[in-house]
Amino acid sequence: MDRHPDEHGVPAGRPLPARLDPRAGRPRHGDAAPRGSSRTGTPRHRTRPAVAVARVVAALVAVVVLAGSGWGWYLGRVAEAGVNRTDAIPGEGNAESGDAPEAMNLLLVGNDSRADLTPEQLAELSAGVDSGVNTDTMILVHVPADGSRASFVSFPRDSYVEIPGHGTDKLNAAYAYGYAEVDDSAPASERQAGGAQLLIRTLSQLSGLRIDHYAEVDLLGFFQLTEVIGGVTVNLCHAVDDSEYSGAVFPAGEQTISGAEALAFVRQRHGVRLDGSAALPRGDLDRIVRQQVFLSGVLRELLSRDVLLDLGKQRELVQAASASLTLDRDLDLLDLAQQLQSVTPGDVDFRTVPIADPDGRDEQGRSIVELADAQTLRQFFATLSAEPEAPASEAPAAPAAVPPSEVSVQVYNGSGTAGLAAGATAALEAAGFVVTATGNADSSDHERTVVRHAAGDEALAATLAAQVPGAVVEVSDDASAGTVQLVLGADFTGIGQATTPVPEGPAEPARTAADTTCIN
């Protein structure tokens, strides 16, 4: 069992010293490249626990929820004065918005670089040495157009994925690859933007969703927020002892934690229960549940009367949150706050991306997490991004199904992968469809696979779309009546059986922020 130098945790109860205030004595963003970054273009990998996913969402939620209160305009201006901005959203490789153009997808990232900390600060926080560019915390937040709810989807740091231009690797390598692609003489802000853009392209390709906004939080933000909030209540099913690694030693039952204890709580992945069994038998997956539960507690605290009626605490929270935030150029915190101001803890759910094998190994023998197959992932995210259905009395009738033999299809390859149209044609004909034409699409950089049809041909399009997992259906003036067009995009995974709702098996059960049941 390897021991990670940054998992000791600060002794319980120790207040954060003034000299560790992130606003004091730290270099400005963009002044210099972080220490420990690669100079050869090859990202550095260190296997160690993610630092508090809570600090990512807590910072953003503090700004968003509190800015939606009565004096929100002022708080919004305070937040804007403190945040950093970066060109995080890529100009290409980010999927179109699909069926929900007014919805919003926000990527939350925790950057664990210690580059801005002095050796004395590293020792004080027991944070170990700087291990370069790390993004071990990644959460995709989906907010529908009406702002009625929010879904937070966690990605395990060891998820084994395809990274554009770099083959298959762990998800937390994407940011490092993008960072290293930018010339090392460029300002740190440009290298950070390169990392963010490649990470967004990777997750957009994986999910099929367009990522509209980006928020990144640094290490010290976590300490500031937990201290200002005054602690968060969590509930453990068993007493645990991980004094050797994270420093997490907690009794069973409900308890309020903050500061160093909170950091130990969300970092823990080793240790034992009183009976000697593993404290977190599923390792990182159980730790993700801990992080989600902690964030739920943060949200409940932020929505409590103690905070909503304390204007001084609101301002203090917004200042602490914004000081540790880096956002994309276009994210307006006040607009986001207004969109979410009616959300309650019961309207916020936390999920983990569907997983096939949490205990896999790659060719180098490294521990990896095998995600579910491409079709299951696309169905999961399509369900996540589906807007609330209209009442039954207003819902349009589904088009009647027709036999595949009655559907004429034109297949066009817009994926950039040679030969894809021929393979799709053979599969469609084997399924009984009539393919009348094949060829290349108007461009070879289509991100999404689209079924296009003329008005009135909804039944034909629905029959074809049911055999193409993840395909978007749209009416097009270019489609001839009686013939449906299939434009293959980069997300095309093949012709299969009619799609069905996402199976429960590979996905973690969702829990809301109002859930206070005990966890490991």
Coordinates of C-alpha atoms in Angstrom, one line a residue, residues 7-498:
E7 CA -2.7 12.7 2.9
H8 CA -1.8 13.4 6.5
G9 CA -4.3 16.2 7.1
V10 CA -3.9 19.2 9.5
P11 CA -4.4 18.3 13.2
A12 CA -8.0 18.6 14.1
G13 CA -9.1 22.0 15.5
R14 CA -6.1 24.0 14.3
P15 CA -7.3 27.3 12.8
L16 CA -6.0 28.4 9.4
P17 CA -3.1 30.9 10.1
A18 CA -3.4 34.4 8.7
R19 CA -0.3 33.9 6.6
L20 CA -2.1 31.2 4.7
D21 CA -4.8 33.6 3.5
P22 CA -4.9 33.1 -0.3
R23 CA -5.1 36.9 -0.8
A24 CA -1.8 37.5 1.0
G25 CA 1.6 37.0 -0.5
R26 CA 0.5 34.8 -3.5
P27 CA 1.7 35.5 -7.0
R28 CA -0.9 36.8 -9.4
H29 CA -2.5 34.4 -11.8
G30 CA -0.5 34.4 -15.1
D31 CA 2.8 35.7 -13.6
A32 CA 4.7 32.4 -13.9
A33 CA 4.2 28.8 -14.8
P34 CA 3.5 26.5 -11.7
R35 CA 6.4 24.7 -10.3
G36 CA 6.5 21.0 -11.1
S37 CA 4.9 21.5 -14.6
S38 CA 6.4 19.4 -17.4
R39 CA 9.0 21.0 -19.6
T40 CA 9.1 18.1 -22.0
G41 CA 5.4 18.1 -23.0
T42 CA 4.8 14.9 -21.1
P43 CA 2.3 15.3 -18.2
R44 CA 3.4 14.2 -14.8
H45 CA 1.1 11.7 -13.0
R46 CA 1.0 11.1 -9.2
T47 CA -1.6 8.7 -7.8
R48 CA -3.0 10.4 -4.7
P49 CA -6.4 11.4 -3.4
A50 CA -8.3 14.3 -4.8
V51 CA -8.3 17.3 -2.5
A52 CA -11.8 18.0 -1.4
V53 CA -14.3 18.0 -4.2
A54 CA -16.2 20.1 -1.6
R55 CA -14.0 23.1 -2.1
V56 CA -15.0 23.2 -5.8
V57 CA -18.8 23.3 -5.4
A58 CA -18.8 25.0 -2.1
A59 CA -17.1 28.0 -3.5
L60 CA -19.4 28.2 -6.5
V61 CA -22.5 27.5 -4.5
A62 CA -21.6 30.2 -2.0
V63 CA -21.5 32.8 -4.7
V64 CA -24.5 31.5 -6.6
V65 CA -26.9 30.8 -3.7
L66 CA -26.1 33.9 -1.7
A67 CA -26.0 36.2 -4.8
G68 CA -29.6 35.2 -5.3
S69 CA -30.7 36.8 -2.1
G70 CA -32.1 40.3 -1.5
W71 CA -28.9 42.2 -2.0
G72 CA -27.7 40.0 -4.8
W73 CA -26.6 42.8 -7.1
Y74 CA -24.1 44.0 -4.5
L75 CA -22.8 40.5 -3.8
G76 CA -22.5 39.8 -7.5
R77 CA -20.3 42.8 -7.8
V78 CA -18.2 41.7 -4.8
A79 CA -17.8 38.3 -6.5
E80 CA -16.8 39.7 -9.8
A81 CA -14.1 41.9 -8.2
G82 CA -12.4 38.8 -6.8
V83 CA -12.6 36.1 -9.5
N84 CA -10.0 35.3 -12.1
R85 CA -11.0 34.7 -15.7
T86 CA -9.6 32.3 -18.4
D87 CA -10.3 31.3 -22.0
A88 CA -11.5 27.8 -20.9
I89 CA -14.2 27.1 -23.6
P90 CA -12.7 25.6 -26.8
G91 CA -13.7 26.9 -30.2
E92 CA -14.1 23.4 -31.5
G93 CA -14.5 19.8 -30.2
N94 CA -17.3 20.9 -27.9
A95 CA -20.6 19.3 -28.9
E96 CA -23.7 21.3 -30.0
S97 CA -26.4 21.9 -27.5
G98 CA -28.8 19.4 -29.0
D99 CA -32.4 19.2 -27.9
A100 CA -32.0 21.6 -24.9
P101 CA -30.2 24.7 -26.2
E102 CA -31.3 26.8 -23.2
A103 CA -30.0 24.4 -20.6
M104 CA -26.6 25.0 -19.1
N105 CA -23.7 22.5 -18.5
L106 CA -21.0 23.7 -16.2
L107 CA -17.7 21.9 -15.5
L108 CA -16.4 22.2 -11.9
V109 CA -12.7 21.4 -11.5
G110 CA -10.5 21.2 -8.4
N111 CA -6.9 22.2 -9.2
D112 CA -4.6 20.7 -6.6
S113 CA -1.4 22.4 -7.7
R114 CA 0.7 23.6 -4.7
A115 CA 2.6 26.0 -6.9
D116 CA 1.5 29.1 -5.0
L117 CA 2.4 27.7 -1.6
T118 CA 5.7 28.3 0.1
P119 CA 7.6 25.4 1.7
E120 CA 6.4 26.7 5.1
Q121 CA 2.8 26.7 4.0
L122 CA 3.1 23.2 2.6
A123 CA 4.4 21.9 5.9
E124 CA 1.8 23.8 7.9
L125 CA -1.0 22.2 5.8
S126 CA 0.7 18.7 5.6
A127 CA 0.1 19.1 1.8
G128 CA 3.3 17.4 0.7
V129 CA 5.3 18.6 -2.3
D130 CA 3.9 20.2 -5.4
S131 CA 3.0 17.4 -7.8
G132 CA 2.5 19.6 -10.9
V133 CA -0.9 20.1 -12.6
N134 CA -3.6 18.0 -11.1
T135 CA -7.4 18.0 -11.6
D136 CA -8.5 15.1 -9.5
T137 CA -11.9 16.6 -8.9
M138 CA -14.2 16.9 -11.9
I139 CA -18.0 17.4 -11.7
L140 CA -20.4 18.1 -14.6
V141 CA -23.3 20.3 -13.4
H142 CA -26.5 20.3 -15.5
V143 CA -29.1 23.1 -15.0
P144 CA -32.3 23.0 -17.1
A145 CA -33.5 26.2 -18.8
D146 CA -36.2 26.8 -16.1
G147 CA -33.6 26.5 -13.2
S148 CA -36.0 24.1 -11.4
R149 CA -33.2 21.7 -10.4
A150 CA -29.6 20.9 -10.7
S151 CA -27.7 17.6 -11.3
F152 CA -24.1 17.1 -10.2
V153 CA -22.3 14.2 -12.0
S154 CA -18.9 13.1 -10.5
F155 CA -16.2 11.6 -12.7
P156 CA -13.7 9.3 -10.9
R157 CA -10.2 10.7 -11.4
D158 CA -9.1 7.3 -12.7
S159 CA -11.8 7.0 -15.4
Y160 CA -10.1 5.5 -18.5
V161 CA -11.2 7.7 -21.4
E162 CA -10.2 8.8 -24.9
I163 CA -8.3 12.1 -24.8
P164 CA -8.4 13.9 -28.1
G165 CA -5.0 13.8 -29.7
H166 CA -3.4 11.6 -26.9
G167 CA -5.1 8.2 -27.1
T168 CA -6.6 6.5 -24.0
D169 CA -5.5 7.6 -20.5
K170 CA -6.8 8.5 -17.1
L171 CA -9.3 11.4 -17.2
N172 CA -7.1 13.5 -14.8
A173 CA -4.4 13.5 -17.4
A174 CA -6.4 15.5 -19.9
Y175 CA -5.8 18.9 -18.2
A176 CA -2.0 18.1 -17.9
Y177 CA -1.8 17.2 -21.6
G178 CA -3.5 20.4 -22.6
Y179 CA -1.4 22.5 -20.2
A180 CA 1.8 20.9 -21.6
E181 CA 0.7 21.6 -25.3
V182 CA 1.1 25.3 -24.7
D183 CA 4.6 26.7 -25.1
D184 CA 6.3 26.7 -21.7
S185 CA 7.3 30.3 -22.2
A186 CA 3.7 31.4 -22.3
P187 CA 2.1 32.9 -19.2
A188 CA 0.6 30.4 -16.7
S189 CA -2.9 31.7 -17.5
E190 CA -2.5 30.6 -21.2
R191 CA -1.3 27.2 -20.1
Q192 CA -4.2 26.9 -17.7
A193 CA -6.6 27.7 -20.5
G194 CA -5.0 25.0 -22.7
G195 CA -5.5 22.5 -19.9
A196 CA -9.1 23.5 -19.4
Q197 CA -9.9 23.4 -23.1
L198 CA -8.6 19.8 -23.6
L199 CA -10.4 18.6 -20.5
I200 CA -13.7 20.1 -21.8
R201 CA -13.2 18.5 -25.2
T202 CA -12.6 15.2 -23.5
L203 CA -15.7 15.3 -21.4
S204 CA -17.9 16.7 -24.2
Q205 CA -16.8 13.8 -26.5
L206 CA -17.5 11.4 -23.7
S207 CA -20.9 12.8 -22.7
G208 CA -22.2 14.1 -26.0
L209 CA -23.1 17.4 -24.2
R210 CA -21.9 20.9 -24.9
I211 CA -20.1 22.3 -21.9
D212 CA -21.0 26.0 -21.7
H213 CA -19.1 27.2 -18.7
Y214 CA -16.1 26.3 -16.5
A215 CA -15.2 26.9 -12.9
E216 CA -11.9 26.0 -11.2
V217 CA -11.1 26.3 -7.5
D218 CA -7.7 26.2 -5.8
L219 CA -6.5 24.4 -2.7
L220 CA -6.9 27.0 0.0
G221 CA -10.5 27.8 -1.0
F222 CA -11.7 24.8 0.9
F223 CA -10.3 25.9 4.2
Q224 CA -11.6 29.5 3.9
L225 CA -15.2 28.3 3.2
T226 CA -15.5 25.6 5.8
E227 CA -14.3 28.0 8.5
V228 CA -16.7 30.8 7.4
I229 CA -19.7 28.5 7.2
G230 CA -19.0 27.3 10.7
G231 CA -19.0 23.5 9.9
V232 CA -21.0 21.0 8.1
T233 CA -23.1 18.1 9.5
V234 CA -22.4 14.6 8.2
N235 CA -23.6 11.2 9.2
L236 CA -21.4 8.1 9.3
C237 CA -22.8 4.6 9.6
H238 CA -19.6 3.3 11.3
A239 CA -16.8 4.8 13.3
V240 CA -13.6 5.0 11.3
D241 CA -9.8 5.4 11.9
D242 CA -7.4 6.4 9.2
S243 CA -4.9 8.2 11.4
E244 CA -2.0 6.7 9.2
Y245 CA -3.0 8.5 6.0
S246 CA -5.7 11.1 5.8
G247 CA -5.9 11.7 9.5
A248 CA -9.7 10.9 9.4
V249 CA -10.7 9.6 12.8
F250 CA -14.5 9.9 13.4
P251 CA -17.2 8.3 15.5
A252 CA -20.4 6.9 14.1
G253 CA -23.5 9.1 13.8
E254 CA -24.1 12.7 13.0
Q255 CA -21.3 15.2 13.7
T256 CA -20.2 18.7 12.6
I257 CA -16.9 19.0 10.9
S258 CA -14.9 21.9 9.4
G259 CA -11.3 22.9 8.4
A260 CA -8.8 20.2 8.7
E261 CA -11.4 17.6 9.9
A262 CA -13.5 18.4 6.8
L263 CA -10.4 18.0 4.6
A264 CA -9.6 14.6 6.2
F265 CA -13.3 13.5 5.8
V266 CA -13.4 14.0 2.0
R267 CA -9.8 12.8 1.4
Q268 CA -10.1 9.5 3.2
R269 CA -9.9 6.3 1.2
H270 CA -8.0 4.0 3.6
G271 CA -8.5 3.1 7.2
V272 CA -10.6 0.7 9.1
R273 CA -13.9 0.4 11.1
L274 CA -13.9 -0.7 14.7
D275 CA -14.4 -4.4 13.6
G276 CA -11.2 -4.2 11.5
S277 CA -13.0 -4.2 8.1
A278 CA -12.2 -1.6 5.5
A279 CA -13.7 1.8 6.2
L280 CA -14.3 2.5 2.5
P281 CA -14.5 -0.9 0.8
R282 CA -15.0 0.7 -2.7
G283 CA -12.1 3.1 -2.4
D284 CA -12.5 6.1 -4.6
L285 CA -16.2 5.4 -5.3
D286 CA -17.0 5.6 -1.6
R287 CA -14.9 8.7 -1.3
I288 CA -17.0 10.3 -4.1
V289 CA -20.1 9.6 -2.0
R290 CA -18.5 11.3 1.0
Q291 CA -17.7 14.3 -1.2
Q292 CA -21.2 14.5 -2.4
V293 CA -22.6 14.2 1.1
F294 CA -20.3 16.9 2.3
L295 CA -21.4 19.2 -0.5
S296 CA -25.1 18.4 0.4
G297 CA -24.3 19.6 3.9
V298 CA -22.6 22.8 2.6
L299 CA -25.7 23.5 0.5
R300 CA -28.1 23.0 3.4
E301 CA -25.9 25.4 5.5
L302 CA -25.9 28.0 2.8
L303 CA -29.7 27.8 2.6
S304 CA -30.2 27.9 6.3
R305 CA -31.7 30.9 8.2
D306 CA -28.4 31.4 10.0
V307 CA -26.8 32.4 6.7
L308 CA -29.7 33.9 4.7
L309 CA -30.4 36.3 7.6
D310 CA -26.7 37.2 8.2
L311 CA -25.6 39.8 5.7
G312 CA -22.1 40.0 7.1
K313 CA -21.6 36.3 6.8
Q314 CA -23.0 36.4 3.2
R315 CA -20.4 39.0 2.2
E316 CA -17.6 37.0 3.9
L317 CA -18.6 33.8 2.1
V318 CA -18.8 35.5 -1.3
Q319 CA -15.4 37.1 -0.8
A320 CA -13.8 33.8 0.3
A321 CA -15.4 31.9 -2.6
S322 CA -14.5 34.4 -5.3
A323 CA -10.9 34.7 -4.2
S324 CA -10.3 31.1 -5.0
L325 CA -12.4 30.9 -8.2
T326 CA -11.2 30.9 -11.8
L327 CA -14.1 31.1 -14.3
D328 CA -14.5 31.2 -18.1
R329 CA -14.8 34.5 -19.8
D330 CA -18.6 34.5 -20.2
L331 CA -20.0 33.0 -17.0
D332 CA -22.1 35.7 -15.3
L333 CA -22.4 34.7 -11.6
L334 CA -25.4 37.0 -11.0
D335 CA -27.3 35.5 -14.0
L336 CA -26.6 32.0 -12.7
A337 CA -27.7 33.0 -9.2
Q338 CA -31.0 34.3 -10.5
Q339 CA -31.6 31.2 -12.5
L340 CA -31.1 29.0 -9.4
Q341 CA -32.5 31.1 -6.7
S342 CA -35.7 28.9 -6.3
V343 CA -33.7 25.7 -6.0
T344 CA -34.0 23.8 -2.7
P345 CA -31.8 21.0 -1.4
G346 CA -34.4 18.5 -2.6
D347 CA -34.0 19.8 -6.1
V348 CA -30.3 19.1 -6.2
D349 CA -29.2 15.6 -7.0
F350 CA -25.7 14.0 -7.0
R351 CA -24.7 11.2 -9.3
T352 CA -21.7 9.3 -10.4
V353 CA -21.1 8.5 -14.1
P354 CA -22.0 4.8 -14.9
I355 CA -19.2 2.4 -14.3
A356 CA -18.5 -1.1 -15.6
D357 CA -15.5 -2.0 -13.6
P358 CA -14.1 0.1 -10.7
D359 CA -11.0 -2.2 -10.2
G360 CA -9.5 -2.4 -13.7
R361 CA -5.8 -2.2 -14.7
D362 CA -4.2 -0.7 -17.8
E363 CA -1.2 -2.1 -19.7
Q364 CA 1.1 -0.4 -17.3
G365 CA -0.5 -2.0 -14.3
R366 CA -2.0 1.2 -13.1
S367 CA -5.4 1.2 -11.3
I368 CA -8.1 2.5 -13.6
V369 CA -11.9 2.8 -13.6
E370 CA -13.6 1.3 -16.7
L371 CA -16.7 3.4 -17.5
A372 CA -19.8 1.8 -19.0
D373 CA -20.0 1.3 -22.7
A374 CA -20.5 4.3 -25.1
Q375 CA -24.2 3.6 -25.6
T376 CA -25.0 3.4 -21.9
L377 CA -23.0 6.6 -21.3
R378 CA -24.8 8.5 -24.0
Q379 CA -28.2 7.3 -22.7
F380 CA -27.3 8.4 -19.2
F381 CA -26.3 11.9 -20.3
A382 CA -29.3 12.2 -22.7
T383 CA -31.6 11.3 -19.7
L384 CA -29.8 13.8 -17.5
S385 CA -30.2 16.6 -20.0
A386 CA -33.8 15.9 -20.9
E387 CA -36.0 18.8 -20.0
P388 CA -39.0 18.3 -17.8
E389 CA -41.9 16.7 -19.7
A390 CA -45.0 18.6 -20.5
P391 CA -48.2 17.5 -18.6
A392 CA -49.8 14.5 -20.0
S393 CA -52.7 16.5 -21.4
E394 CA -50.3 18.7 -23.3
A395 CA -47.7 16.1 -24.4
P396 CA -47.7 15.5 -28.1
A397 CA -48.5 12.0 -29.3
A398 CA -45.5 9.9 -30.2
P399 CA -45.2 9.1 -33.9
A400 CA -46.5 5.6 -34.8
A401 CA -43.8 3.0 -35.5
V402 CA -43.3 1.8 -39.0
P403 CA -41.4 -1.3 -40.3
P404 CA -37.8 -0.6 -41.2
S405 CA -38.5 -1.9 -44.7
E406 CA -40.7 1.2 -45.3
V407 CA -37.9 3.6 -44.3
S408 CA -35.6 4.9 -47.1
V409 CA -32.3 6.3 -45.8
Q410 CA -29.5 8.4 -47.1
V411 CA -26.3 7.9 -45.2
Y412 CA -23.7 10.7 -45.0
N413 CA -20.4 10.5 -43.2
G414 CA -19.6 13.7 -41.3
S415 CA -17.4 12.1 -38.6
G416 CA -14.0 12.4 -40.2
T417 CA -13.5 8.7 -39.9
A418 CA -13.1 7.1 -43.3
G419 CA -15.4 4.2 -44.2
L420 CA -17.9 4.8 -41.5
A421 CA -20.8 5.3 -44.0
A422 CA -20.2 2.0 -45.6
G423 CA -20.3 0.1 -42.3
A424 CA -23.4 1.9 -41.2
T425 CA -25.1 1.2 -44.6
A426 CA -24.4 -2.5 -44.2
A427 CA -25.8 -2.6 -40.7
L428 CA -28.9 -0.6 -41.7
E429 CA -29.6 -3.0 -44.6
A430 CA -29.1 -6.0 -42.3
A431 CA -31.7 -4.4 -40.0
G432 CA -34.2 -4.1 -42.9
F433 CA -33.8 -0.5 -43.9
V434 CA -33.6 0.6 -47.5
V435 CA -30.5 2.7 -48.1
T436 CA -30.8 4.8 -51.3
A437 CA -27.6 6.8 -51.1
T438 CA -24.3 7.1 -49.3
G439 CA -21.6 9.7 -49.3
N440 CA -19.7 12.4 -47.3
A441 CA -21.6 15.1 -45.4
D442 CA -21.1 18.8 -46.1
S443 CA -18.2 18.8 -43.5
S444 CA -16.2 16.2 -41.7
D445 CA -16.3 17.8 -38.2
H446 CA -19.9 16.9 -37.1
E447 CA -19.8 16.2 -33.3
R448 CA -23.3 14.8 -33.1
T449 CA -25.1 12.1 -35.2
V450 CA -28.3 13.6 -36.6
V451 CA -31.4 12.0 -38.2
R452 CA -32.9 14.6 -40.6
H453 CA -36.4 14.4 -42.0
A454 CA -39.0 16.4 -43.9
A455 CA -42.0 17.7 -42.0
G456 CA -44.6 14.9 -41.9
D457 CA -42.0 12.1 -41.8
E458 CA -41.7 12.0 -38.0
A459 CA -42.7 8.3 -37.9
L460 CA -39.9 7.3 -40.4
A461 CA -37.4 9.4 -38.5
A462 CA -38.4 7.9 -35.2
T463 CA -38.0 4.3 -36.5
L464 CA -34.5 5.1 -37.7
A465 CA -33.5 7.1 -34.6
A466 CA -34.5 4.1 -32.4
Q467 CA -31.7 2.1 -34.0
V468 CA -29.0 4.8 -33.7
P469 CA -28.1 5.4 -30.0
G470 CA -27.7 9.0 -29.1
A471 CA -28.8 10.4 -32.4
V472 CA -30.5 13.8 -32.5
V473 CA -33.7 14.1 -34.6
E474 CA -34.5 17.3 -36.5
V475 CA -36.7 18.6 -39.3
S476 CA -34.6 19.7 -42.3
D477 CA -35.6 21.5 -45.5
D478 CA -32.8 19.5 -47.2
A479 CA -34.5 16.2 -46.7
S480 CA -36.9 15.0 -49.4
A481 CA -40.3 13.8 -48.3
G482 CA -40.4 10.0 -47.8
T483 CA -36.6 9.8 -47.3
V484 CA -34.7 10.2 -44.0
Q485 CA -31.0 11.4 -43.8
L486 CA -28.6 9.9 -41.4
V487 CA -25.6 12.2 -40.8
L488 CA -22.9 10.4 -38.9
G489 CA -21.0 12.4 -36.3
A490 CA -18.0 11.8 -34.1
D491 CA -20.2 10.3 -31.4
F492 CA -21.6 7.6 -33.7
T493 CA -21.2 4.2 -32.0
G494 CA -23.0 1.9 -34.5
I495 CA -26.4 0.6 -35.5
G496 CA -28.1 -1.3 -32.6
Q497 CA -31.3 -2.3 -31.1
A498 CA -34.1 0.2 -30.3

